[in-house]
Structure formats: structure tokens, C-alpha cells
Short mmCIF file of C-alpha atoms and ligand atoms in Angstrom, two decimals:
data_model
loop_
_atom_site.label_atom_id
_atom_site.label_comp_id
_atom_site.label_asym_id
_atom_site.label_seq_id
_atom_site.Cartn_x
_atom_site.Cartn_y
_atom_site.Cartn_z
CA UNK J 1 -148.06 94.62 50.98
CA UNK J 2 -151.41 93.16 51.98
CA UNK J 3 -154.51 94.40 50.17
CA UNK J 4 -157.33 96.36 51.81
CA UNK J 5 -159.02 93.22 53.17
CA UNK J 6 -155.83 92.25 54.96
CA UNK J 7 -155.36 89.13 52.81
CA UNK J 8 -152.34 88.41 50.68
CA UNK J 9 -150.06 89.33 49.10
CA UNK J 10 -150.62 86.21 47.04
CA UNK J 11 -148.17 85.37 44.26
CA UNK J 12 -148.90 81.66 43.63
CA UNK J 13 -152.10 79.61 43.43
CA UNK J 14 -152.75 75.91 44.08
CA UNK J 15 -155.89 74.14 42.90
CA UNK J 16 -157.48 71.02 44.33
CA UNK J 17 -159.13 68.83 41.66
CA UNK J 18 -161.96 66.51 42.76
CA UNK J 19 -165.06 68.44 43.75
CA UNK J 20 -163.35 71.77 43.01
CA UNK J 21 -162.43 71.72 39.31
CA UNK J 22 -163.95 68.38 38.31
CA UNK J 23 -167.40 67.07 39.21
CA UNK J 24 -166.00 63.73 40.35
CA UNK J 25 -167.00 63.51 44.02
CA UNK J 26 -170.41 62.24 42.85
CA UNK J 27 -168.73 59.11 41.48
CA UNK J 28 -167.18 58.26 44.87
CA UNK J 29 -170.56 58.85 46.51
CA UNK J 30 -172.34 56.64 43.98
CA UNK J 31 -170.10 53.59 44.40
CA UNK J 32 -169.91 53.96 48.18
CA UNK J 33 -173.71 54.04 48.37
CA UNK J 34 -173.83 50.83 46.33
CA UNK J 35 -171.32 49.06 48.58
CA UNK J 36 -172.97 50.17 51.83
CA UNK J 37 -176.45 49.20 50.60
CA UNK J 38 -175.27 45.59 50.77
CA UNK J 39 -174.94 46.06 54.52
CA UNK J 40 -178.27 47.90 54.74
CA UNK J 41 -176.50 51.12 55.67
CA UNK J 42 -176.85 54.58 54.13
CA UNK J 43 -173.89 56.68 52.95
CA UNK J 44 -174.47 60.17 54.29
CA UNK J 45 -172.73 63.52 54.12
CA UNK J 46 -171.31 63.28 57.65
CA UNK J 47 -169.24 60.29 56.47
CA UNK J 48 -168.57 61.88 53.08
CA UNK J 49 -167.14 64.94 54.86
CA UNK J 50 -164.61 62.77 56.69
CA UNK J 51 -163.45 60.91 53.56
CA UNK J 52 -163.32 63.48 50.78
CA UNK J 53 -159.92 64.81 49.77
CA UNK J 54 -158.02 61.99 51.44
CA UNK J 55 -155.69 59.48 49.83
CA UNK J 56 -157.56 56.34 48.77
CA UNK J 57 -156.29 53.99 51.47
CA UNK J 58 -156.80 56.58 54.21
CA UNK J 59 -160.37 57.24 53.07
CA UNK J 60 -161.00 53.49 52.82
CA UNK J 61 -160.00 52.97 56.46
CA UNK J 62 -162.37 55.74 57.55
CA UNK J 63 -165.14 54.14 55.47
CA UNK J 64 -164.97 50.60 56.89
CA UNK J 65 -164.32 51.75 60.46
CA UNK J 66 -166.95 54.52 60.67
CA UNK J 67 -169.62 52.28 59.15
CA UNK J 68 -168.74 49.35 61.42
CA UNK J 69 -168.21 46.90 58.55
CA UNK J 70 -164.46 46.36 59.01
CA UNK J 71 -165.01 42.76 60.23
CA UNK J 72 -166.73 41.96 56.93
CA UNK J 73 -164.80 44.16 54.49
CA UNK J 74 -161.20 45.31 54.86
CA UNK J 75 -160.09 48.71 53.61
CA UNK J 76 -157.99 46.98 50.97
CA UNK J 77 -160.90 44.83 49.69
CA UNK J 78 -163.15 47.90 49.69
CA UNK J 79 -160.67 49.64 47.39
CA UNK J 80 -160.56 46.67 45.01
CA UNK J 81 -164.34 46.59 44.80
CA UNK J 82 -164.63 50.37 44.44
CA UNK J 83 -161.94 50.48 41.79
CA UNK J 84 -163.82 48.33 39.30
CA UNK J 85 -166.78 50.72 39.34
CA UNK J 86 -164.72 53.93 39.39
CA UNK J 87 -162.71 52.88 36.33
CA UNK J 88 -165.93 52.93 34.30
CA UNK J 89 -167.10 56.30 35.67
CA UNK J 90 -163.97 58.47 35.67
CA UNK J 91 -163.61 58.79 31.86
CA UNK J 92 -166.94 60.69 31.95
CA UNK J 93 -165.57 63.36 34.32
CA UNK J 94 -166.78 66.89 33.62
CA UNK J 95 -165.88 70.34 34.92
CA UNK J 96 -167.78 71.48 38.01
CA UNK J 97 -171.11 73.10 37.21
CA UNK J 98 -171.86 76.50 38.71
CA UNK J 99 -175.44 75.71 39.60
CA UNK J 100 -175.99 74.74 43.23
CA UNK J 101 -176.75 71.00 43.25
CA UNK J 102 -179.30 71.25 46.06
CA UNK J 103 -181.39 73.59 43.92
CA UNK J 104 -180.98 71.84 40.61
CA UNK J 105 -181.10 68.11 41.25
CA UNK J 106 -181.92 65.55 38.69
CA UNK J 107 -182.33 61.95 39.71
CA UNK J 108 -178.60 61.29 39.38
CA UNK J 109 -177.71 64.26 41.60
CA UNK J 110 -176.63 66.18 38.52
CA UNK J 111 -177.58 69.71 37.59
CA UNK J 112 -180.52 70.67 35.46
CA UNK J 113 -180.81 73.91 33.52
CA UNK J 114 -181.72 75.11 30.08
CA UNK J 115 -178.11 76.10 29.38
CA UNK J 116 -175.63 73.58 28.01
CA UNK J 117 -173.12 71.86 30.27
CA UNK J 118 -170.35 73.99 28.71
CA UNK J 119 -172.22 77.22 29.49
CA UNK J 120 -172.65 76.12 33.11
CA UNK J 121 -169.05 75.14 33.74
CA UNK J 122 -167.06 78.29 33.09
CA UNK J 123 -165.94 79.15 36.64
CA UNK J 124 -162.93 76.83 36.78
CA UNK J 125 -161.77 77.40 33.22
CA UNK J 126 -162.23 81.19 33.42
CA UNK J 127 -160.11 81.42 36.57
CA UNK J 128 -157.35 79.04 35.43
CA UNK J 129 -157.06 80.71 32.02
CA UNK J 130 -157.07 84.17 33.61
CA UNK J 131 -154.30 83.42 36.12
CA UNK J 132 -152.22 81.67 33.46
CA UNK J 133 -152.64 84.58 31.03
CA UNK J 134 -151.56 87.05 33.72
CA UNK J 135 -148.44 85.03 34.50
CA UNK J 136 -149.52 83.91 37.99
CA UNK J 137 -147.83 80.56 38.69
CA UNK J 138 -150.51 77.88 39.22
CA UNK J 139 -150.39 74.18 40.01
CA UNK J 140 -152.61 71.25 40.96
CA UNK J 141 -152.46 69.27 44.21
CA UNK J 142 -154.85 66.32 44.31
CA UNK J 143 -155.18 63.26 46.53
CA UNK J 144 -155.95 61.27 43.38
CA UNK J 145 -153.21 58.89 42.31
CA UNK J 146 -151.82 58.96 38.78
CA UNK J 147 -154.04 56.32 37.20
CA UNK J 148 -157.20 58.08 38.36
CA UNK J 149 -155.82 61.51 37.45
CA UNK J 150 -155.23 60.33 33.87
CA UNK J 151 -158.76 58.90 33.57
CA UNK J 152 -160.45 61.98 35.05
CA UNK J 153 -158.56 64.56 32.98
CA UNK J 154 -158.46 62.78 29.62
CA UNK J 155 -161.17 65.09 28.21
CA UNK J 156 -159.68 68.23 29.81
CA UNK J 157 -156.05 68.07 28.74
CA UNK J 158 -155.92 71.61 27.38
CA UNK J 159 -157.07 73.18 30.66
CA UNK J 160 -154.88 71.04 32.93
CA UNK J 161 -151.85 71.69 30.68
CA UNK J 162 -151.91 75.28 31.98
CA UNK J 163 -150.76 74.02 35.40
CA UNK J 164 -147.04 74.55 35.95
CA UNK J 165 -146.94 71.18 37.68
CA UNK J 166 -149.18 68.56 39.21
CA UNK J 167 -148.66 66.85 42.58
CA UNK J 168 -150.58 63.59 42.98
CA UNK J 169 -151.54 61.53 46.01
CA UNK J 170 -149.05 58.79 45.12
CA UNK J 171 -146.14 61.23 44.79
CA UNK J 172 -143.19 59.93 46.87
CA UNK J 173 -142.99 63.26 48.71
CA UNK J 174 -146.61 63.00 49.86
CA UNK J 175 -146.09 60.70 52.83
CA UNK J 176 -149.52 61.43 54.30
CA UNK J 177 -152.64 62.66 52.54
CA UNK J 178 -154.72 65.73 53.41
CA UNK J 179 -155.14 67.05 56.17
CA UNK J 180 -151.35 66.60 56.36
CA UNK J 181 -149.64 69.59 54.72
CA UNK J 182 -147.34 67.25 52.73
CA UNK J 183 -149.00 67.72 49.34
CA UNK J 184 -149.13 71.52 49.50
CA UNK J 185 -145.57 71.80 50.80
CA UNK J 186 -144.40 69.54 47.96
CA UNK J 187 -146.33 71.70 45.50
CA UNK J 188 -144.72 74.87 46.88
CA UNK J 189 -141.21 73.62 46.08
CA UNK J 190 -141.66 72.86 42.40
CA UNK J 191 -142.13 76.28 40.79
CA UNK J 192 -139.40 78.01 38.79
CA UNK J 193 -136.80 79.41 41.13
CA UNK J 194 -137.33 76.87 43.91
CA UNK J 195 -139.34 76.94 47.15
CA UNK J 196 -141.81 79.76 47.71
CA UNK J 197 -142.92 80.99 51.17
CA UNK J 198 -146.21 79.39 52.26
CA UNK J 199 -147.85 82.72 53.05
CA UNK J 200 -147.64 83.70 49.37
CA UNK J 201 -149.96 80.84 48.36
CA UNK J 202 -153.69 80.80 47.86
CA UNK J 203 -155.24 77.31 47.81
CA UNK J 204 -158.67 76.49 46.37
CA UNK J 205 -160.34 73.53 48.07
CA UNK J 206 -163.75 71.90 48.47
CA UNK J 207 -162.99 69.37 51.23
CA UNK J 208 -162.56 69.85 55.00
CA UNK J 209 -159.39 67.73 54.89
CA UNK J 210 -158.01 69.91 52.09
CA UNK J 211 -158.80 73.17 53.88
CA UNK J 212 -157.04 71.85 56.98
CA UNK J 213 -154.06 70.70 54.90
CA UNK J 214 -153.69 74.19 53.42
CA UNK J 215 -153.87 75.82 56.85
CA UNK J 216 -151.43 73.24 58.24
CA UNK J 217 -149.06 74.29 55.43
CA UNK J 218 -149.40 77.94 56.49
CA UNK J 219 -151.32 78.94 53.35
CA UNK J 220 -154.49 80.97 52.72
CA UNK J 221 -157.46 78.98 51.49
CA UNK J 222 -160.66 79.69 49.61
CA UNK J 223 -163.25 76.97 50.19
CA UNK J 224 -165.90 76.21 47.56
CA UNK J 225 -167.90 73.58 49.43
CA UNK J 226 -170.74 71.41 48.21
CA UNK J 227 -173.91 72.92 49.75
CA UNK J 228 -174.69 69.54 51.33
CA UNK J 229 -171.57 69.78 53.50
CA UNK J 230 -172.34 70.90 57.05
CA UNK J 231 -171.53 74.60 57.39
CA UNK J 232 -169.54 73.95 60.59
CA UNK J 233 -166.72 72.89 58.23
CA UNK J 234 -166.54 76.39 56.74
CA UNK J 235 -164.99 78.05 59.79
CA UNK J 236 -161.36 77.13 59.06
CA UNK J 237 -161.29 78.62 55.56
CA UNK J 238 -160.22 82.23 54.95
CA UNK J 239 -163.02 82.72 52.43
CA UNK J 240 -166.03 80.57 51.50
CA UNK J 241 -167.66 80.87 48.07
CA UNK J 242 -170.61 79.05 46.55
CA UNK J 243 -168.95 79.01 43.14
CA UNK J 244 -165.60 79.79 41.51
CA UNK J 245 -167.57 82.32 39.46
CA UNK J 246 -167.87 84.40 42.64
CA UNK J 247 -164.11 84.67 43.15
CA UNK J 248 -162.73 88.19 42.96
CA UNK J 249 -158.95 88.07 42.31
CA UNK J 250 -158.54 91.61 43.64
CA UNK J 251 -159.60 90.43 47.12
CA UNK J 252 -156.22 88.69 47.21
CA UNK J 253 -154.06 91.21 45.36
CA UNK J 254 -154.28 89.16 42.15
CA UNK J 255 -154.86 90.75 38.72
CA UNK J 256 -158.55 91.57 38.07
CA UNK J 257 -160.61 89.86 35.40
CA UNK J 258 -160.84 91.81 32.15
CA UNK J 259 -164.16 93.63 31.78
CA UNK J 260 -165.77 92.36 28.60
CA UNK J 261 -168.09 94.58 26.58
CA UNK J 262 -171.61 93.15 26.35
O1 LIG L 301 -160.07 66.44 46.17
P1 LIG L 301 -158.81 65.88 45.64
O2 LIG L 301 -158.52 66.32 44.22
O3 LIG L 301 -157.63 66.02 46.54
O4 LIG L 301 -159.05 64.26 45.48
C1 LIG L 301 -159.19 63.48 46.60
C2 LIG L 301 -159.84 62.15 46.30
O5 LIG L 301 -159.31 61.56 45.16
C3 LIG L 301 -161.32 62.28 46.16
O6 LIG L 301 -161.92 62.67 47.38
MG1 LIG L 302 -161.39 68.05 46.48
#
């Protein structure tokens, strides 16, 4: 039975990773700005919106073609150049902060507040731990390939170990990256008991390509977009939140958070 808002019933949850659980999109932005500066071109959010969430080679083709540099730099060479820089950055990956970046910038586009990083990054861990504790099957579906996944999650093993399974961008069953539904359909087949109907899934995504992939798979999707993303990309999502802290499981027929005494 659907809940009062008409959404659900949801029995399974799929999480995106980059830009949703981990604050890693800033690393892609940083290295792409460096590469484009060589051609005296800026890297802006209209291009970022088209690339984020995609498999590496698919995003690379968008990058060299949209910027008009494909005669000078092939998608393959772009990836080689980008890789060297990303390898140094990914081991620093942290959980997403809850503060809105546009309001709390520091010079590296990070967040500034008096609270510690750990105090600011509870949205993802609270939700994952809650769903796991309540026995809701959860998994990860990320366009990242295995080598990057390992680097990004090496400091977050305990949290990611709560996922029933992980589907990566270089998984053989993921023929095409987001916005193709491949990755979410592959994820839906790997829970205990075999394939689960798409309409029972709730997907959490930050990227337009990921939101479209979830809808193309027939799933419900909550979008938690970066505030710099044009709001025209919000329309496809079933729900748009500024932070995972704002998610109310009961909106989707999922078990409520425990009320803690203050
Ligand atoms: O957002 P994800 O986790 O699917 O990752 C996709 C790329 O690796 C980064 O945009
Ligand atoms: Mg993402």
C-alpha cells in the first residue's frame, strides 16, 4: 500500500556515491579546471551537469567535445592526464558535509563552520546506519570503477560495509553508464531472494544523469543536488532535498528515525 503522499511502498534503497555520500565531485571539478585552463577555457556548472555521474570514458567524450578541444586532446588522453591528479586526491575523500557549499565557501570550495568535519557529515551515515539497523536492504550503485572506488572509500570502510552489495561502473553488466538504467537494474537483481520489482526501489542521487537513470529503470528517486546545479534539473526527481539530513523515511513508508532524548 502506498503511504499518504502517494509514494512507495519502498522496500529497497540504492545509494549513489560521488556527490551524494562522498564529497568527491570537487576533485573532478578541480582537475578539469586545471586541464581546461591550458586552453584558456573555464569549467562551468553547465558542463559539470552534463558530465557528473557518467562512466569515465563517457564523461571524457562530453568534456573534449563540449569544450571544442577534441582536435588537441582525445578523450582517452584526457583520462590519462586526469588520472594522475585524481589518484593523489581520492585518498582524502570525506563524507558529504551538510552545510550548503554556496553559503559556506572557503577558497578551496570546501565548507567552513565552527563544528568539526565529523559533526557536519552525519546525514549519510545516519541514514545508512538507520536503514541497515531496521533491516531495509541497501546497496551502492556508482559510476566509479573499482580502482577509484577503493581509493575513495579506504577511510570509510565501516560505513560502506553496511551495503548488501556494490555495483561499479566497470561491472560487466553495466554496458552503458547513467543515464542508462543498466547500473540500477543490475543492482536490483543482487539482493537476497533474486530480482526485486523496480517500483519497490528508492534511489538517492545528486546528478542529472543519475536521476534519469533511476527513472529509466522505473524507480523512485530522491535528488540531493549541489546548489550550484541549475534548478531546471530538479524536475525529473520525485523529491528534491538540500541535505540527506532533511530526509524523512516515513514519506516513503520506511521506518522512522528513533527520537533521541536531548
Ligand atoms: O556519482 P557516481 O557515484 O555515480 O560517480 C560517477 C563519477 O565517478 C563521478 O561523477
Ligand atoms: Mg553522484
